[in-house]
């Protein structure tokens, strides 16, 4: 989800360069190759040369808006509208957006939302834990499903759960065994889909042991949906995420279009996943290519089509809604809408769901993130937060090569989720510290420590898992 302003047009210097090289893609490619060669030599010397300043210029250009900006719409003045060429754009009223602050609040809200759900519960996560808190969540689902059958007018409540196959199958007691009672008791109302990466197959799948096989690829969507209410988060369904593992959580209330989109997205990923059966076996959806037994290319093509159909149909629906909202007679102010009670207030918050599924050649999140970092000019302030600091080389070059100010919040070693773990996993926090020190060394060697600042999150007895990006443009206030 994008927030606050980053320029959609290219930097002035990039536009000038393009003006000097009309119809010269070969020269641009040559400059790119030279920059890569210089980058490799620079890394060997452990220093960054002034050529780094060309990083924003040689990055992919910003996706162009294919239709003129809508000057009649409130968002006609914001600088994110190019993103709606890639994903659906959802306009909501800020009074429907609530940011949660703690794992306990997240857990209690989920339980409360499950208890009052009438039509649908959709939960996508890496895995479901096996402790008493996770069992409490499963019990809530069971109770709500039971009530839906016993009601005077039985509801058509459906529960859809999407998890990762390898992580959800780890150990004898796992996510699958936790959910089997629901499948056995409510086979017509409950669906459990287990995504299996197409990259883990053949001899590789036979040789890599449990836990290590999760490094090949995972299902990492985190969305929790109850009727028309949606929680977007990075938290998994595990006890630490309900107690002392800090994450981010955004609660969207009464947002039917967003709820419909994420329901369809989870259904699409579910359709290309393995379906858990009541006897703990798995089956492929009829007519679908098997993710690790079938032809990999055919599977990825089918998955790409299934997911992109959801994105494209939602884009089309939102474009129609956009026209009706801003070019019809249905737009009201918040005050007028509250008085009328039957029409929605004017949206003042814009939500763009960014999708990244690289095995299926869907890299929307990557495109948007690189564009935002590339276009962050002097005067902009970028906030990045991650529990695992491991920027790609492209992102490092963009951070060090642009002129925006960066505030980067990281997990200290003690609040890394792997701190104190046994075996190889116990060395992971030290590895991230090493990467952080290398990066900060490059910041200092370029004299950019005032522009790029790193901070570590620490809280006794807690771990840190929040991830996200905020880009803002600071402008002097008009007199």
XYZ file of C-alpha atoms in Angstrom:
479
model
C 0.000 0.000 0.000
C 1.540 3.287 -1.072
C 1.367 6.384 1.100
C 2.179 10.086 0.554
C 4.009 11.635 -2.299
C 6.744 10.326 -4.595
C 7.152 11.843 -8.034
C 5.677 9.907 -10.919
C 7.649 11.772 -13.576
C 11.337 10.935 -14.068
C 14.079 13.021 -12.451
C 14.996 16.170 -14.344
C 18.454 14.795 -15.152
C 16.991 11.556 -16.537
C 14.585 13.492 -18.770
C 17.499 15.570 -20.065
C 19.520 12.425 -20.767
C 16.627 10.924 -22.729
C 16.336 14.165 -24.651
C 19.987 13.923 -25.649
C 19.660 10.277 -26.732
C 16.463 10.035 -28.807
C 16.068 6.579 -30.284
C 19.380 5.358 -28.819
C 18.418 2.333 -26.673
C 21.725 0.662 -27.556
C 23.716 3.468 -25.945
C 21.504 3.353 -22.863
C 22.118 -0.397 -22.631
C 25.867 0.164 -23.011
C 25.797 2.680 -20.170
C 23.952 0.102 -18.104
C 26.577 -2.565 -18.781
C 29.389 -0.130 -17.978
C 27.654 0.774 -14.739
C 27.340 -2.932 -13.823
C 31.059 -3.500 -14.557
C 32.030 -0.471 -12.497
C 29.729 -1.702 -9.726
C 31.469 -5.082 -9.604
C 34.900 -3.481 -9.448
C 33.665 -1.060 -6.808
C 32.396 -3.899 -4.650
C 35.774 -5.611 -4.834
C 37.387 -2.440 -3.484
C 34.663 -2.193 -0.844
C 34.161 1.419 -1.859
C 31.521 3.243 -3.892
C 32.660 5.526 -6.660
C 30.908 8.696 -7.898
C 29.453 6.549 -10.706
C 26.888 5.470 -8.109
C 25.153 8.769 -8.752
C 24.130 7.365 -12.135
C 22.090 4.594 -10.451
C 18.781 6.495 -10.627
C 19.459 7.439 -14.235
C 20.109 3.895 -15.397
C 17.184 2.354 -13.529
C 14.004 1.413 -15.412
C 11.856 4.387 -16.244
C 8.652 5.042 -14.392
C 5.583 3.263 -15.795
C 3.804 5.836 -17.929
C 0.192 6.789 -17.303
C -1.675 5.571 -20.358
C -4.554 8.015 -19.953
C -4.469 11.711 -19.047
C -4.774 12.530 -15.343
C -8.290 13.204 -14.187
C -8.307 16.859 -13.155
C -11.835 16.618 -11.761
C -10.903 13.999 -9.149
C -9.352 14.609 -5.751
C -6.587 12.152 -6.615
C -5.813 14.060 -9.781
C -3.330 16.036 -7.715
C -1.638 13.118 -5.950
C 1.463 11.502 -7.348
C 0.548 7.855 -7.109
C -2.113 7.623 -9.791
C 0.291 5.887 -12.223
C 0.106 2.803 -9.958
C -3.500 2.200 -11.007
C -2.137 1.101 -14.396
C -0.659 -1.916 -12.596
C -3.180 -2.782 -9.867
C -6.699 -1.762 -8.857
C -6.978 1.546 -7.023
C -9.295 1.621 -4.015
C -10.501 4.910 -2.594
C -11.738 4.810 1.001
C -12.614 7.293 3.690
C -9.879 7.639 6.324
C -12.453 7.154 9.069
C -12.666 3.513 7.887
C -8.922 2.972 8.416
C -7.574 2.022 11.818
C -3.943 1.226 12.629
C -3.518 -1.333 15.410
C -0.590 -0.965 17.774
C -0.017 -4.305 19.495
C -0.092 -8.079 18.940
C -2.736 -8.480 21.676
C -5.022 -5.953 19.941
C -4.537 -7.838 16.666
C -5.419 -11.176 18.281
C -8.493 -9.902 20.118
C -9.769 -8.100 17.023
C -9.458 -11.265 14.932
C -11.380 -13.334 17.470
C -14.086 -10.690 17.706
C -14.409 -10.428 13.931
C -14.665 -14.218 13.552
C -17.465 -14.374 16.120
C -19.669 -11.888 14.253
C -18.867 -12.994 10.664
C -21.984 -13.950 8.689
C -20.846 -14.510 5.128
C -17.100 -15.120 4.808
C -13.878 -15.565 6.724
C -10.716 -15.529 4.590
C -7.309 -16.011 6.221
C -4.001 -16.116 4.353
C -0.775 -16.650 6.273
C 2.544 -18.445 6.088
C 1.377 -20.919 8.728
C -0.887 -21.546 11.721
C 0.908 -22.367 14.973
C 0.068 -25.267 17.263
C -0.162 -23.685 20.735
C -3.133 -22.842 22.968
C -3.692 -19.378 21.447
C -3.827 -20.798 17.953
C -6.251 -23.463 19.209
C -8.380 -20.659 20.650
C -8.560 -19.115 17.194
C -9.572 -22.454 15.653
C -12.209 -22.876 18.374
C -13.621 -19.461 17.451
C -13.956 -20.596 13.846
C -15.620 -23.827 14.919
C -18.090 -22.007 17.176
C -19.041 -19.520 14.453
C -19.509 -22.293 11.895
C -21.653 -24.225 14.354
C -23.844 -21.167 15.004
C -24.263 -20.632 11.269
C -25.848 -24.092 11.001
C -28.034 -23.772 14.084
C -29.430 -20.329 13.295
C -33.137 -19.974 12.555
C -32.129 -18.925 9.084
C -28.826 -20.755 8.409
C -26.209 -18.527 6.797
C -23.987 -19.433 3.882
C -20.821 -18.726 5.893
C -17.684 -19.919 4.107
C -14.202 -20.183 5.618
C -11.171 -20.160 3.305
C -7.658 -20.583 4.698
C -4.490 -20.294 2.594
C -1.146 -21.423 4.052
C 2.240 -22.530 2.774
C 2.607 -26.276 2.187
C 6.156 -26.765 3.482
C 5.834 -24.524 6.560
C 2.330 -25.753 7.303
C 3.460 -29.398 7.118
C 6.494 -29.069 9.400
C 6.511 -31.505 12.324
C 4.049 -34.184 13.379
C 1.713 -31.587 14.904
C 1.377 -28.776 12.423
C -0.990 -26.358 10.699
C -2.666 -29.194 8.827
C -3.441 -31.258 11.915
C -4.776 -28.126 13.661
C -7.313 -27.577 10.871
C -8.357 -31.161 10.157
C -11.241 -31.125 12.697
C -12.802 -28.145 10.882
C -12.501 -29.879 7.518
C -13.971 -33.099 8.881
C -16.899 -31.420 10.616
C -17.726 -28.725 8.043
C -16.564 -30.136 4.680
C -18.983 -27.969 2.667
C -18.047 -24.713 4.392
C -14.293 -24.937 4.990
C -11.507 -24.839 2.426
C -7.819 -25.194 3.338
C -5.347 -24.536 0.503
C -1.631 -25.264 0.810
C 0.555 -23.422 -1.681
C 3.538 -25.451 -2.904
C 6.286 -23.603 -4.759
C 6.931 -24.975 -8.263
C 10.665 -24.565 -7.634
C 10.795 -27.404 -5.085
C 10.505 -30.539 -7.206
C 12.237 -33.725 -8.311
C 15.468 -34.751 -6.640
C 15.729 -31.397 -4.862
C 12.437 -32.026 -3.078
C 13.590 -35.486 -1.980
C 16.981 -34.383 -0.686
C 16.334 -31.103 1.145
C 15.206 -31.760 4.734
C 12.314 -30.144 6.582
C 12.802 -26.474 7.519
C 15.554 -26.062 4.890
C 13.040 -26.786 2.116
C 11.251 -23.584 3.116
C 14.164 -21.545 1.722
C 13.235 -22.544 -1.858
C 9.963 -20.598 -1.903
C 6.921 -19.786 0.224
C 3.372 -18.421 0.264
C 3.735 -15.168 2.184
C 0.432 -13.295 1.792
C -0.898 -12.065 5.172
C -4.507 -10.941 4.986
C -7.372 -11.609 7.408
C -10.861 -10.869 6.143
C -14.256 -11.029 7.833
C -17.303 -10.148 5.708
C -16.368 -6.631 4.477
C -13.682 -5.917 7.082
C -10.018 -6.553 6.261
C -6.808 -6.698 8.310
C -3.645 -6.200 6.235
C -0.597 -7.285 8.187
C 2.768 -9.024 8.146
C 1.852 -11.168 11.157
C 1.444 -14.925 10.954
C -1.122 -16.962 12.869
C 1.215 -17.926 15.689
C 1.349 -17.255 19.425
C 4.354 -14.892 19.281
C 2.450 -12.701 16.816
C -0.415 -12.550 19.325
C 1.751 -11.656 22.331
C 5.246 -10.177 21.983
C 6.282 -10.028 18.322
C 5.789 -6.486 17.030
C 4.380 -6.194 13.525
C 2.164 -3.773 11.607
C -1.602 -4.123 11.263
C -4.041 -1.959 9.285
C -7.762 -2.582 9.839
C -10.054 -1.532 6.969
C -13.682 -1.377 8.101
C -16.658 -1.711 5.787
C -14.617 -1.783 2.574
C -16.548 -4.234 0.348
C -14.532 -3.668 -2.835
C -11.239 -4.331 -1.049
C -12.713 -7.366 0.712
C -13.974 -8.725 -2.614
C -10.561 -8.238 -4.226
C -8.637 -10.074 -1.504
C -11.245 -12.839 -1.420
C -10.758 -13.343 -5.146
C -6.965 -13.145 -4.846
C -6.840 -15.779 -2.093
C -9.268 -17.932 -4.092
C -6.998 -17.644 -7.140
C -3.862 -18.641 -5.221
C -5.929 -21.353 -3.543
C -6.942 -22.733 -6.931
C -3.295 -23.222 -7.917
C -2.482 -24.753 -4.518
C -2.963 -28.223 -3.073
C -6.289 -28.812 -1.302
C -6.167 -30.353 2.172
C -8.588 -33.259 2.617
C -10.224 -34.557 5.791
C -7.832 -37.537 5.899
C -4.751 -35.239 5.797
C -4.013 -35.982 2.134
C -3.855 -33.276 -0.529
C -5.363 -33.020 -4.002
C -4.995 -30.706 -6.967
C -8.005 -28.672 -8.094
C -9.596 -30.477 -11.044
C -8.040 -29.366 -14.333
C -5.047 -27.665 -12.677
C -1.424 -28.621 -13.364
C 0.289 -30.178 -10.344
C 2.755 -27.666 -8.812
C 5.691 -30.068 -8.406
C 4.740 -33.204 -10.375
C 3.461 -31.491 -13.506
C 5.261 -29.400 -16.103
C 6.696 -26.368 -14.338
C 6.288 -23.938 -17.234
C 2.666 -25.002 -17.816
C 1.883 -24.645 -14.114
C 3.424 -21.163 -13.910
C 1.553 -20.004 -17.012
C -1.742 -21.234 -15.594
C -1.029 -19.612 -12.220
C -0.053 -16.322 -13.856
C -3.292 -16.256 -15.827
C -5.419 -17.132 -12.809
C -3.919 -14.385 -10.633
C -3.672 -11.725 -13.351
C -7.321 -12.308 -14.283
C -8.229 -11.294 -10.720
C -6.012 -8.198 -10.845
C -7.233 -7.101 -14.261
C -10.926 -7.653 -13.539
C -10.606 -5.695 -10.283
C -8.837 -2.894 -12.166
C -11.711 -2.739 -14.635
C -14.326 -2.700 -11.857
C -12.541 0.085 -10.007
C -12.241 2.169 -13.171
C -16.010 1.955 -13.624
C -16.565 2.817 -9.958
C -14.106 5.708 -10.309
C -16.127 7.140 -13.206
C -19.409 6.742 -11.324
C -17.985 8.275 -8.159
C -16.214 11.314 -9.580
C -18.151 11.952 -12.774
C -21.650 11.101 -11.629
C -23.798 12.771 -8.995
C -23.131 10.375 -6.109
C -20.218 12.168 -4.418
C -20.907 13.600 -0.960
C -18.767 15.209 1.692
C -18.309 13.225 4.905
C -20.739 15.533 6.714
C -23.411 15.271 4.005
C -22.975 11.495 3.774
C -23.431 11.117 7.511
C -26.656 13.138 7.314
C -27.979 11.259 4.268
C -26.996 7.838 5.573
C -27.298 6.106 2.192
C -24.352 7.285 0.122
C -20.645 6.968 0.747
C -18.453 9.960 1.631
C -15.714 11.192 -0.658
C -12.598 9.011 -0.449
C -9.493 10.677 0.938
C -7.252 7.599 1.236
C -5.949 5.519 -1.664
C -4.991 1.867 -1.389
C -2.967 -0.055 -3.973
C -2.492 -3.797 -3.287
C 0.960 -4.647 -4.680
C 1.439 -8.280 -5.721
C 4.759 -10.103 -6.006
C 4.827 -13.722 -7.269
C 8.124 -14.042 -9.097
C 7.809 -17.731 -10.131
C 4.668 -16.648 -12.015
C 6.435 -13.596 -13.523
C 4.292 -11.219 -11.456
C 6.621 -8.541 -10.081
C 4.351 -5.565 -9.443
C 5.652 -4.852 -5.942
C 9.217 -4.847 -7.241
C 8.370 -2.443 -10.061
C 6.560 -0.002 -7.785
C 9.192 -0.106 -5.028
C 12.051 0.499 -7.455
C 10.126 3.337 -9.048
C 9.398 5.017 -5.722
C 13.041 4.764 -4.680
C 14.266 5.951 -8.078
C 11.980 8.973 -8.068
C 12.716 10.035 -4.480
C 14.360 13.403 -5.086
C 15.954 15.984 -2.805
C 13.408 17.085 -0.210
C 11.730 13.688 -0.028
C 11.963 11.573 3.101
C 11.799 7.781 2.858
C 11.120 5.521 5.837
C 11.989 1.834 5.507
C 11.458 -0.779 8.190
C 12.343 -4.461 8.172
C 12.960 -7.247 10.615
C 15.578 -8.708 8.272
C 17.942 -6.179 6.691
C 19.048 -7.689 3.393
C 18.497 -5.148 0.618
C 19.094 -6.316 -2.930
C 22.045 -4.718 -4.713
C 19.615 -2.724 -6.873
C 17.888 -1.281 -3.810
C 21.227 -0.492 -2.135
C 22.369 1.380 -5.230
C 19.122 3.362 -5.314
C 19.305 4.276 -1.624
C 22.934 5.385 -1.952
C 22.498 7.011 -5.357
C 19.429 9.192 -4.797
C 19.234 12.440 -2.840
C 16.272 11.718 -0.588
C 16.687 11.339 3.166
C 16.345 7.770 4.473
C 15.374 6.610 7.936
C 15.782 2.824 8.155
C 14.452 0.936 11.178
C 15.944 -2.526 11.741
C 15.688 -5.288 14.305
C 18.544 -5.372 16.804
C 20.127 -8.847 17.075
C 18.342 -9.521 20.367
C 14.868 -8.958 18.869
C 15.552 -10.960 15.700
C 13.211 -13.949 15.655
C 16.177 -16.315 15.201
C 18.119 -14.999 18.217
C 19.093 -17.890 20.472
C 17.920 -20.534 17.996
C 19.737 -23.864 17.823
C 22.011 -24.907 14.990
C 22.576 -22.871 11.843
C 19.521 -20.667 12.502
C 21.226 -19.238 15.592
C 23.823 -17.557 13.384
C 21.228 -15.667 11.320
C 21.093 -12.523 13.542
C 24.888 -12.168 13.327
C 24.677 -12.470 9.545
C 22.172 -9.611 9.376
C 24.400 -7.494 11.643
C 27.296 -8.154 9.239
C 25.194 -7.029 6.250
C 24.064 -3.946 8.169
C 27.653 -3.003 9.061
C 28.801 -3.451 5.466
C 25.996 -1.217 4.235
C 26.624 1.447 6.860
C 30.333 1.336 6.030
C 29.483 2.247 2.448
C 27.188 5.031 3.687
C 30.043 6.475 5.736
C 32.629 6.073 2.960
C 30.393 8.248 0.777
C 29.887 10.777 3.577
C 26.127 10.197 3.570
C 25.548 9.349 7.218
C 23.473 12.521 7.674
C 21.215 11.553 4.748
C 20.924 7.798 5.409
C 20.277 6.922 9.049
C 19.912 3.459 10.564
C 18.158 2.734 13.843
C 17.621 -0.563 15.659
C 14.418 -1.609 17.433
C 14.948 -3.120 20.870
C 12.431 -4.083 23.553
C 13.138 -6.501 26.350
C 11.425 -9.847 25.819
C 10.035 -8.904 22.385
C 10.899 -9.644 18.755
C 10.429 -7.375 15.712
C 8.796 -8.339 12.414
C 7.440 -5.092 10.938
C 8.136 -4.376 7.270
C 7.105 -1.460 5.107
C 7.935 1.724 3.242
C 6.681 5.291 3.501
C 7.729 8.008 1.077
C 6.954 11.623 1.845
C 7.748 14.928 0.223
C 8.400 17.780 2.612
C 7.446 21.178 1.281
C 7.555 24.587 3.012
C 4.123 25.704 4.184
C 2.617 28.523 2.153
C 2.495 31.843 4.009
